[in-house]
XYZ file of N, CA and C in Angstrom:
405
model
N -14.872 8.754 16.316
C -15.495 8.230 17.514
C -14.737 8.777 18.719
N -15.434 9.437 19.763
C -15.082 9.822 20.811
C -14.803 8.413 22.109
N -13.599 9.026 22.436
C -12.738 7.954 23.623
C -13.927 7.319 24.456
N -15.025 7.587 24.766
C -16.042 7.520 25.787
C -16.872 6.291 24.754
N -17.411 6.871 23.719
C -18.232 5.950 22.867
C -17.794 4.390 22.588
N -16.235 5.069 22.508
C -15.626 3.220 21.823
C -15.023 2.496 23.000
N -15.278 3.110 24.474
C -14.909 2.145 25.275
C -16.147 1.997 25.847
N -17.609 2.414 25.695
C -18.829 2.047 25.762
C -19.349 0.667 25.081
N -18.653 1.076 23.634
C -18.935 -0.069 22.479
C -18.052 -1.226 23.037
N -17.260 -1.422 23.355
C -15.790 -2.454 23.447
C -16.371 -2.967 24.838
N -16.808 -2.239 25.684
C -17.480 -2.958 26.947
C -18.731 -3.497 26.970
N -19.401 -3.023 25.958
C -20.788 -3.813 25.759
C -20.409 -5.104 24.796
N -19.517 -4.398 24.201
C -18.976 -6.308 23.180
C -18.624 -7.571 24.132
N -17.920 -7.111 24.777
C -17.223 -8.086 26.106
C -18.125 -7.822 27.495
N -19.267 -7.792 27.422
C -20.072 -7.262 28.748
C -19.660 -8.571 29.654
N -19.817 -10.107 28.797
C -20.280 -11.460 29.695
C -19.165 -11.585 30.733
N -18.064 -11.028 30.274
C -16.726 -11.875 30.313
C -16.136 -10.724 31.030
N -16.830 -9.580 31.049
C -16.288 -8.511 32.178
C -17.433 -8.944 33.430
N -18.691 -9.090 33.308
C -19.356 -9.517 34.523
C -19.044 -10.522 35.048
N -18.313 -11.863 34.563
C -18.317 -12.614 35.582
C -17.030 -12.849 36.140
N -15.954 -11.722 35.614
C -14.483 -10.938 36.088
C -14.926 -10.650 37.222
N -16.004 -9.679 37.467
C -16.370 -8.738 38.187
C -15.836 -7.788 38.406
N -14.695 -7.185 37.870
C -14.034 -6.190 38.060
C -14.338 -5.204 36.897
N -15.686 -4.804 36.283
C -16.511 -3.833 35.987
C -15.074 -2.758 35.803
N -14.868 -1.495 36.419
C -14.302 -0.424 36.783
C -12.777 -0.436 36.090
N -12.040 -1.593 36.705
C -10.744 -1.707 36.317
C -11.082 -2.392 34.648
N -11.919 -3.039 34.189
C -11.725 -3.256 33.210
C -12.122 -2.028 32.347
N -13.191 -1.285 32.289
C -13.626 -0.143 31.437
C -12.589 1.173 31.517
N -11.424 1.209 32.766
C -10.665 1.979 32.666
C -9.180 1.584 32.062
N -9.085 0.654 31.755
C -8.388 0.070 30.945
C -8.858 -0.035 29.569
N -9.569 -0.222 28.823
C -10.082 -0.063 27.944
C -10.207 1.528 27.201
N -10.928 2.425 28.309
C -10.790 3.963 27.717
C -9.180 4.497 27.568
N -8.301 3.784 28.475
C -6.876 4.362 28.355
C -6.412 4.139 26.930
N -6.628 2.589 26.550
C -6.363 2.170 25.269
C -6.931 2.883 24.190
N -8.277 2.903 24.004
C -8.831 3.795 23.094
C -8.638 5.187 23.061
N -8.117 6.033 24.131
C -7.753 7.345 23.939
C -6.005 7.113 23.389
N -5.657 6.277 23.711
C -3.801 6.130 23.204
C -4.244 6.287 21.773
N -4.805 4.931 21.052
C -5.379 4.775 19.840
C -5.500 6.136 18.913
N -6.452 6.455 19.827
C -6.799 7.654 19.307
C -6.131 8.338 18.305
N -5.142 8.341 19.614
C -3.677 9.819 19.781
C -2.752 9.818 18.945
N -2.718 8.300 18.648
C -1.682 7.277 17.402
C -2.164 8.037 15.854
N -3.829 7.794 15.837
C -4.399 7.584 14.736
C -4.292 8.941 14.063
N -4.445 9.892 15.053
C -4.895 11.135 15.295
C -4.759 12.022 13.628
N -3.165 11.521 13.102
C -2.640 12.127 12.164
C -2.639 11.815 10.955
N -3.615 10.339 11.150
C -3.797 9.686 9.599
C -5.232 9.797 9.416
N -6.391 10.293 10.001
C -7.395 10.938 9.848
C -7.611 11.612 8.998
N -8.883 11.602 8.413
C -8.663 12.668 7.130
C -9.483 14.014 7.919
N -9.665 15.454 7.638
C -9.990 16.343 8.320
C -11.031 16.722 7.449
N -12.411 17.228 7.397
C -12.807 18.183 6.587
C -12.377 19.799 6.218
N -12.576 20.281 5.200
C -12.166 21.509 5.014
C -13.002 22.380 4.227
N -13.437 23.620 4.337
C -14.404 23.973 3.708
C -13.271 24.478 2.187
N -12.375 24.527 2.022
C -11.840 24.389 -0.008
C -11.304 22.973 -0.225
N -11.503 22.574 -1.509
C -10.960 21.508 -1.583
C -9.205 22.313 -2.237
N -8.355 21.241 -1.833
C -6.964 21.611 -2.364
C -6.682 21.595 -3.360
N -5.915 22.354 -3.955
C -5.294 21.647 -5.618
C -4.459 20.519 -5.478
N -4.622 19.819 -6.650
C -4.254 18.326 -6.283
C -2.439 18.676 -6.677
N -1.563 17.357 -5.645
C -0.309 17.745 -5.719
C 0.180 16.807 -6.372
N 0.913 17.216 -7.798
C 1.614 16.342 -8.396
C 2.724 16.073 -8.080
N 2.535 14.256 -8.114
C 3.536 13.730 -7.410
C 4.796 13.420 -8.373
N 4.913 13.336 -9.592
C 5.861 13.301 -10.611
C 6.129 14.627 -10.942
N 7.841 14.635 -11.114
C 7.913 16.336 -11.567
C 7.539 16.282 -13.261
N 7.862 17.639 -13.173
C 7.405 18.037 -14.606
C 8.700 17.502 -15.508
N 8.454 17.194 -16.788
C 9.359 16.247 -17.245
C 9.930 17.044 -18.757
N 11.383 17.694 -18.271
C 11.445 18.466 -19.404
C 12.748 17.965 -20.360
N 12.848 18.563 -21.309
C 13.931 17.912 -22.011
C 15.408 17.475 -22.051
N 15.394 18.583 -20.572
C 17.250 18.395 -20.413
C 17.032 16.961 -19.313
N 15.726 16.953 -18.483
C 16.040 15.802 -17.671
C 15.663 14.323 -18.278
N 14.979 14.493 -19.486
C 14.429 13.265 -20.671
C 15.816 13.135 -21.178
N 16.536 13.872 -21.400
C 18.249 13.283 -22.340
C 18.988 13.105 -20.788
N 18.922 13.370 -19.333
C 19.684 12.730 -18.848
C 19.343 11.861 -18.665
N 17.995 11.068 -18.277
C 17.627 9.467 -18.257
C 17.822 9.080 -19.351
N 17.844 9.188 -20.196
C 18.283 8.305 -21.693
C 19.582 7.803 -21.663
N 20.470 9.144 -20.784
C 21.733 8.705 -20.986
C 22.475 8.433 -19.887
N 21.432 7.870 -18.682
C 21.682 7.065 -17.895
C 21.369 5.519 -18.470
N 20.157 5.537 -18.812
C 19.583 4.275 -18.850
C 20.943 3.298 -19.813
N 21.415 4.340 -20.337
C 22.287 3.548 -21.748
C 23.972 3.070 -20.916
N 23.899 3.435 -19.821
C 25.157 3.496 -19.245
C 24.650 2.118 -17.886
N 23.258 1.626 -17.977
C 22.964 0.764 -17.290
C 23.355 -0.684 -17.698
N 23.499 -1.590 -17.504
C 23.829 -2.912 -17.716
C 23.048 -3.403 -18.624
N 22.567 -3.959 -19.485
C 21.857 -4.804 -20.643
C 20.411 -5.524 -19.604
N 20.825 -6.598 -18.609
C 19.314 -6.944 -18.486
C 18.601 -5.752 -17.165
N 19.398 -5.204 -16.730
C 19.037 -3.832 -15.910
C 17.618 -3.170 -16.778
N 18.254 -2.482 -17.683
C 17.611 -1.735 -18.514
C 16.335 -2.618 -19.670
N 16.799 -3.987 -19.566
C 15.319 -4.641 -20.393
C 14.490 -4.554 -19.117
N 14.687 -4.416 -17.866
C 13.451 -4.564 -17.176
C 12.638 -3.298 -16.615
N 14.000 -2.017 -16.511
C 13.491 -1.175 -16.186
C 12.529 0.223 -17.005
N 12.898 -0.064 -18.514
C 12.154 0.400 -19.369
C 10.600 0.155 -19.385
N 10.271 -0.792 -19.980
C 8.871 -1.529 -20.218
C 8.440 -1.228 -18.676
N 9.147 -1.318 -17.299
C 8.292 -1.866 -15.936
C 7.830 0.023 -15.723
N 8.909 0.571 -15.963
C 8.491 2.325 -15.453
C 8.425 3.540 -16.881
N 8.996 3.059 -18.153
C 8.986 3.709 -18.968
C 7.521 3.484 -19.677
N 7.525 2.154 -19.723
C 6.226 1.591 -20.195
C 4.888 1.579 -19.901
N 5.099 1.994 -18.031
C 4.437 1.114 -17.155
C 3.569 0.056 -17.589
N 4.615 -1.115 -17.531
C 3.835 -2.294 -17.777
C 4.146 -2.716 -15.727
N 2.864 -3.886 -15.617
C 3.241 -4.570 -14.634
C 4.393 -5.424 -14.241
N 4.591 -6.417 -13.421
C 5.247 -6.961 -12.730
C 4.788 -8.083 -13.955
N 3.616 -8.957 -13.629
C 3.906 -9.994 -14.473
C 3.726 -9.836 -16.062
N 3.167 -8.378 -16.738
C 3.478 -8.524 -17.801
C 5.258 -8.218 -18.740
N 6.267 -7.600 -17.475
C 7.437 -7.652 -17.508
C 8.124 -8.686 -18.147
N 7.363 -9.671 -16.757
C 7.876 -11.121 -16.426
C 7.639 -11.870 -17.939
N 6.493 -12.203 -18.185
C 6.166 -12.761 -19.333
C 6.683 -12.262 -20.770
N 7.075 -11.134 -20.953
C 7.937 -10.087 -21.846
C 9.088 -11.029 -22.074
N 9.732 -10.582 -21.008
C 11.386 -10.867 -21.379
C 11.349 -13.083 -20.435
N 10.474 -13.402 -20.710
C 10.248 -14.573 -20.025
C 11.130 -15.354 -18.917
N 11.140 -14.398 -17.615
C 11.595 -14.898 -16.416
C 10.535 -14.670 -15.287
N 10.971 -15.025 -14.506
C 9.646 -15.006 -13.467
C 9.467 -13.808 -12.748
N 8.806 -13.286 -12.178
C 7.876 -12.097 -11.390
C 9.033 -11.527 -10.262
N 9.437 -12.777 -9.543
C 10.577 -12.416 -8.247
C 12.256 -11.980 -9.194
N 12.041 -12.591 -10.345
C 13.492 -12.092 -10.994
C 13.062 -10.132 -11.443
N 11.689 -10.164 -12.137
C 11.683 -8.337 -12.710
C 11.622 -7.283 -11.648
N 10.899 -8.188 -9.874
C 11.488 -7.278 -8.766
C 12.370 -7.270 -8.417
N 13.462 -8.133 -8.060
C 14.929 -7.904 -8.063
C 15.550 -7.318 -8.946
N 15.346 -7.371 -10.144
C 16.303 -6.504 -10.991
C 15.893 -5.122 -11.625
N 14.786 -4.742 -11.018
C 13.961 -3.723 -10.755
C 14.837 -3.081 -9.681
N 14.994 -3.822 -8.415
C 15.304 -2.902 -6.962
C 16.956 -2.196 -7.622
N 17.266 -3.546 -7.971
C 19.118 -3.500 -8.338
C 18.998 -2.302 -9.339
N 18.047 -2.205 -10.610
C 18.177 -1.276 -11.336
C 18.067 0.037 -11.301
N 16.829 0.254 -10.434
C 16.874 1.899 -9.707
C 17.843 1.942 -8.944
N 18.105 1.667 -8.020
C 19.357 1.875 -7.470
C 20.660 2.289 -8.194
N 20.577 1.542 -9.130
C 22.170 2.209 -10.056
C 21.749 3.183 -10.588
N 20.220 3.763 -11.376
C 19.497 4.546 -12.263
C 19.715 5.529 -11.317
N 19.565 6.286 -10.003
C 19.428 7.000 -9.271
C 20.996 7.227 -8.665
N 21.832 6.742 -8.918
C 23.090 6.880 -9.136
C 23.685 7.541 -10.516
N 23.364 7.052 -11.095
C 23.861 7.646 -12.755
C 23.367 9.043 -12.665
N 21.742 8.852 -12.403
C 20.962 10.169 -12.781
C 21.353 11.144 -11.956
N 21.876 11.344 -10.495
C 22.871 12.134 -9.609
C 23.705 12.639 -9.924
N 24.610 11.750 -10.691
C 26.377 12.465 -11.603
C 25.852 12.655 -12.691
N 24.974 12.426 -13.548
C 25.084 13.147 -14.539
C 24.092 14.390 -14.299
N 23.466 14.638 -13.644
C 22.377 15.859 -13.166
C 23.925 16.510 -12.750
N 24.177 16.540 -11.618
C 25.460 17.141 -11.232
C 26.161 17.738 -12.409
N 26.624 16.754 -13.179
C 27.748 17.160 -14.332
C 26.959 18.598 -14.944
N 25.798 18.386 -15.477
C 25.046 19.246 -16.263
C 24.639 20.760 -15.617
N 24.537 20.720 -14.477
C 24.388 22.065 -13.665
C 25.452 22.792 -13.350
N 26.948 21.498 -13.567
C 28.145 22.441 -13.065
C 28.554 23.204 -14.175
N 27.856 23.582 -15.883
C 28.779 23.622 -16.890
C 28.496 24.846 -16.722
């Protein structure tokens, strides 16, 4: 929608309440300022047409065997209820409450020990990636 159209639309929504303002002018130029800011904001989360479609970008890397034995041998260097939650929640992908109901604690305990667990997992998996590239 062009800056002109949606402060056309936005002034005909509010017509009553700008006519008996009476200030017509100052209100519709206030309004187009806003909707062109808007705009300008939005501008980049727009989707664009394109005459090719893209190849689609995979968002997980490719998962090969030297980096499958270093998560294994992170995960094993993780704490005991760390690793009951983070297996089944991302190895498994199971949900949040079928986690929960799994190892039977509640939903706010498998996201907390979810956050706590990547966090150390992405630590381990750093030094030992490291270790393995320096040999």
């Amino acid at each position: 929608m062009r800056p002109k159209q949606g402060t056309l639309m936005k002034l005909y929504a509010s017509w009553g309440r700008v006519r008996r303002d009476g200030n017509v002018e100052a209100y519709a130029r206030t309004i187009l300022t806003r909707v062109f800011i808007d705009q300008y904001r939005k501008r980049s989360w727009r989707e664009e047409p394109t005459e090719e479609v893209p190849e689609p970008v995979s968002a997980e890397p490719p998962v090969t065997p030297e980096l499958r034995l270093v998560m294994q041998a992170a995960l094993m260097e993780l704490p005991p209820r760390y690793r009951a939650v983070l297996v089944p929640r991302f190895w498994e992908d199971w949900s949040v409450e079928q986690t929960a109901e799994a190892l039977r604690v509640t939903p706010g305990t498998v996201k907390s020990q979810s956050a706590r667990g990547l966090v150390r997992l992405r630590g381990l998996v750093e030094g030992l990636a490291g270790e393995t590239s320096g040999r």
